[in-house]
Every structure is written in C-alpha cells, then in structure tokens.
Amino acid sequence: MISDLLRGFGVLALALVPLLPLSTARAAPPVSTAWVSPAAEVMTLADAVGLLKVTEEDRAGYTRASFRHWTAGEDTADGCDTSAEVLLAEAVVAPTVGTGCKLTGGRWTSYFDGQEVTDAGSLDVAHTVALGEAWDSGASAWTAGRREAYANDQGADVSLVAVTSRTNRRKSDHDPADWMPPSPEVQCRYTGEWVSTKLRWQLTADDRELEALKVYAEGPCEDTIVRYAPVDRP
C-alpha cells in the first residue's frame, strides 16, 4: 500500500521533503548547495535498492589514508573536529566541552546495539558505508577532495553515526551481506541508511550485497522510506 501511495503522490512528497529532517535521530545540519542538489529524493526501500548499480568490487590500492579525516568539522571555530561534532550532535545528554574539545560526561545511545554510553571514549564515529567498502564501490576513482568530503560528511545525518567501539569493530568494512546490527529492531533503519548513503554518493553494490538488501526491502523492511540528496561535489 505504501508503494502505491508514494507513486500516487510522488510530486507532493518531493515538494515537502526540504521541510523534513533526514532522520528522527537528529536534525541534519545546514549544508552548502555546492555539495548537494537542492532537493532530496524520497521513495520506498525497494525502489531505492532498484536504483543501485551493480558492479564487481575491487579493493586494489585501498588505504584509509586515501580518505582524509577527521577535518575541522562544519564549525571551524569551535575547536572540534568532525568526529567530535557528530558526538555532540548525537548526545542524548550533552557532555561538557573542555580545552581541545575534550568531552566529559554526557550520554549517548548506540543504535547498532541499543547500548547506553556515558563515556565518549567508548564510542566510535562510524561511517555507515565504511571507507573500504566505499573504495570498492566507486570511491577509488574519485578525486582526493571528494573522498575527503565523503569521510567527513555531515551534510546527511545518516552518513556518520556514534556507536560503541566494540560493535563498530565487528561491523568493520562489511556490507549487509556479511553484517547487520545485532538489534533486530534497528535493522530496517540500518538498511535504509546504507542504501541512502550509497545513492547519495553514487556508490555501487555487488551481487551478494544487492541480494541481501532485497531480502530486507521485499520482506520485513518493505515499509521503510529512504531519503537522500545526491552530492554534486567533484
């Protein structure tokens, strides 16, 4: 039913998207129109999965140093880098910010595993689509500037997420064919955010990844909605 409604009122939905946050987790910060197109796309997860281009993955030449991070963040005057700004944005209870952007106190919820965290040092700021996976999926052909923009993407709240270091290590650079969040209740959210990130950055998928995404899109996550704004920066 939701697919029919979206197709019937697609024009109205797209017109309203700029008025809506990209996630209920935290409001998306303002972004430069030089980085993204002005309007977001909105569709069912199944339709979004259908837009992914399928290619073979190639890890040749990859190093994390190919993606410069963390940079000075959106607010270059606050003394905090991108990762610290994400931690501040996602805090359920705001931490105290000390000299050198040292964070003390505060509280976070790691949505991958549902854990409540009160020590920022126990958290990683994870790339929803890991840097290695992005390299495999098209980033190997990008300019250094585009890879830097990807690694520090605060223009969409689904690109970077604060999660427990333990769970992020298990996620590593796996795609949904090999890893999903251990909490079943957030797997549809994760699948939607994965596809959103891939479409935002025009990244591809391999055959196994696509089949895994289809299992969720055509089954338990058929009502999941994907929103994304493609990045135009070269």
XYZ file of C-alpha atoms in Angstrom:
234
model
C 0.000 0.000 0.000
C 2.773 2.437 0.867
C 4.338 1.982 -2.582
C 1.033 2.900 -4.272
C 0.613 5.980 -2.078
C 4.127 7.164 -2.799
C 3.729 6.697 -6.535
C 0.321 8.435 -6.488
C 1.546 11.437 -4.539
C 5.224 11.468 -5.533
C 5.205 15.063 -6.685
C 3.655 16.294 -3.435
C 6.060 14.195 -1.353
C 9.119 15.555 -3.125
C 7.833 19.098 -2.703
C 7.587 18.592 1.046
C 10.937 16.858 1.575
C 13.022 20.009 2.119
C 10.769 20.782 5.095
C 11.517 17.443 6.757
C 14.649 16.319 8.660
C 16.557 13.431 7.085
C 16.207 11.423 10.285
C 14.363 11.436 13.552
C 17.649 10.689 15.325
C 18.991 14.246 14.920
C 18.240 17.141 12.615
C 20.515 17.459 9.583
C 22.866 20.446 9.832
C 22.848 23.099 7.104
C 24.949 22.165 4.093
C 26.424 24.061 1.182
C 24.423 23.880 -2.018
C 27.748 23.373 -3.771
C 27.915 19.908 -2.203
C 24.384 18.613 -2.749
C 21.483 19.157 -5.074
C 18.762 21.379 -3.554
C 16.016 18.746 -3.312
C 16.096 15.324 -1.699
C 14.700 12.172 -3.232
C 12.181 10.070 -1.282
C 10.998 6.558 -2.071
C 10.397 3.103 -0.637
C 13.410 0.974 0.235
C 12.567 -1.450 -2.586
C 12.547 1.366 -5.140
C 15.804 2.745 -3.738
C 17.508 -0.653 -3.917
C 16.373 -0.848 -7.526
C 18.395 2.296 -8.299
C 21.706 0.795 -7.169
C 24.105 -0.009 -9.985
C 25.696 -3.449 -9.710
C 29.410 -3.955 -10.338
C 32.225 -6.159 -9.082
C 34.136 -4.817 -6.082
C 37.878 -4.147 -6.221
C 39.929 -3.368 -3.091
C 43.200 -2.881 -5.002
C 45.142 0.175 -3.842
C 42.979 0.949 -0.803
C 44.374 2.589 2.330
C 42.478 4.557 4.975
C 44.873 7.421 4.286
C 43.148 7.793 0.906
C 40.241 9.389 2.831
C 41.468 12.403 4.816
C 39.648 12.540 8.154
C 38.895 13.898 10.631
C 38.881 17.525 9.435
C 37.923 20.695 11.293
C 34.193 19.985 11.016
C 31.370 22.268 9.981
C 32.131 24.869 12.649
C 35.803 25.614 12.118
C 35.823 27.983 15.105
C 34.637 25.516 17.761
C 37.946 23.666 18.144
C 36.230 20.313 17.495
C 36.872 18.011 14.566
C 34.184 16.217 12.553
C 34.000 13.211 14.864
C 33.604 15.351 17.987
C 30.898 17.428 16.310
C 28.995 14.223 15.500
C 29.320 13.107 19.125
C 27.968 16.468 20.271
C 25.086 16.330 17.802
C 24.063 12.803 18.794
C 24.362 13.166 22.560
C 21.155 12.402 24.440
C 22.604 14.367 27.353
C 25.157 16.952 26.258
C 28.720 16.458 27.502
C 30.932 19.211 28.855
C 33.351 20.508 26.221
C 36.779 21.301 27.613
C 40.074 22.544 26.226
C 40.959 20.938 22.922
C 37.349 19.760 22.596
C 37.791 17.170 25.328
C 34.334 15.737 26.081
C 33.422 14.716 29.625
C 30.121 13.446 30.928
C 27.163 13.212 28.600
C 25.145 10.225 27.449
C 24.612 8.507 24.099
C 22.589 5.628 22.711
C 24.482 3.378 20.304
C 21.684 2.439 17.924
C 23.527 -0.537 16.399
C 23.308 -2.457 19.674
C 20.996 -0.387 21.885
C 23.736 0.289 24.450
C 23.612 3.393 26.671
C 27.059 5.012 26.850
C 28.287 7.664 29.284
C 31.937 7.790 28.181
C 32.690 9.347 24.800
C 35.897 7.335 24.715
C 33.829 4.151 24.370
C 32.307 5.373 21.130
C 33.436 5.373 17.513
C 32.050 7.722 14.915
C 31.383 5.122 12.242
C 30.903 5.597 8.529
C 27.619 3.874 7.720
C 29.241 2.668 4.500
C 32.805 2.057 5.643
C 35.722 3.659 3.821
C 36.961 0.337 2.444
C 33.501 -0.524 1.132
C 33.209 2.939 -0.420
C 36.566 2.409 -2.153
C 35.355 -0.921 -3.551
C 32.132 0.692 -4.729
C 33.494 3.581 -6.762
C 35.495 5.887 -4.478
C 38.772 4.543 -5.878
C 38.081 6.680 -8.966
C 37.234 9.852 -7.019
C 39.359 12.925 -6.511
C 41.079 13.316 -3.146
C 38.694 16.175 -2.375
C 35.591 14.054 -2.921
C 36.977 11.270 -0.744
C 37.689 13.815 1.995
C 34.146 15.158 1.700
C 32.767 11.614 1.973
C 34.849 10.763 5.035
C 33.635 13.898 6.846
C 30.062 14.050 5.522
C 27.899 15.960 7.984
C 25.503 17.047 5.265
C 23.316 13.978 5.855
C 22.731 12.638 9.338
C 22.839 9.025 8.101
C 26.439 9.178 6.835
C 28.190 9.203 10.228
C 26.885 7.678 13.436
C 28.166 7.374 17.015
C 28.188 3.716 18.088
C 30.050 1.557 20.572
C 33.608 0.834 19.517
C 33.046 -2.873 20.161
C 30.173 -3.132 17.703
C 31.849 -0.924 15.132
C 34.883 -3.240 15.158
C 32.595 -6.167 14.400
C 30.958 -4.228 11.584
C 34.378 -3.381 10.145
C 34.058 -2.789 6.396
C 31.395 -5.452 5.828
C 28.323 -4.835 3.708
C 24.825 -6.093 4.672
C 25.507 -9.491 3.112
C 28.020 -10.143 5.914
C 26.944 -7.947 8.838
C 23.809 -6.380 10.257
C 23.259 -4.626 13.603
C 22.689 -7.210 16.346
C 19.457 -5.462 17.418
C 16.727 -6.727 15.010
C 14.528 -3.700 15.682
C 17.053 -1.352 14.018
C 17.964 -3.486 11.017
C 15.421 -1.758 8.757
C 16.760 1.631 9.792
C 20.304 0.481 9.056
C 19.365 -0.963 5.666
C 17.630 2.264 4.692
C 20.591 4.379 5.811
C 23.030 2.115 3.962
C 21.118 2.474 0.695
C 20.623 6.207 1.274
C 24.385 6.684 1.675
C 25.185 4.660 -1.425
C 22.724 6.641 -3.540
C 23.803 9.975 -2.054
C 27.394 9.333 -3.165
C 26.582 7.345 -6.333
C 28.267 4.220 -4.997
C 27.605 0.794 -6.487
C 26.726 -2.598 -4.985
C 27.952 -6.091 -5.753
C 25.673 -9.063 -6.407
C 25.725 -10.519 -2.877
C 25.110 -7.129 -1.312
C 22.195 -6.415 -3.638
C 20.550 -9.763 -2.903
C 20.894 -9.181 0.846
C 19.323 -5.734 0.517
C 16.431 -7.166 -1.499
C 15.675 -9.680 1.264
C 15.042 -6.807 3.675
C 13.418 -4.471 1.136
C 10.917 -7.068 -0.013
C 10.333 -8.557 3.436
C 10.489 -7.066 6.940
C 11.522 -3.597 5.744
C 9.025 -3.086 2.918
C 7.583 -0.002 4.675
C 10.971 1.655 5.178
C 11.343 5.023 3.444
C 14.675 6.203 2.007
C 15.560 9.891 1.694
C 18.771 11.172 0.177
C 20.229 14.237 -1.529
C 22.870 13.364 -4.150
C 26.244 15.052 -3.662
C 27.338 17.113 -6.645
C 30.850 17.983 -5.490
C 33.517 16.532 -7.877
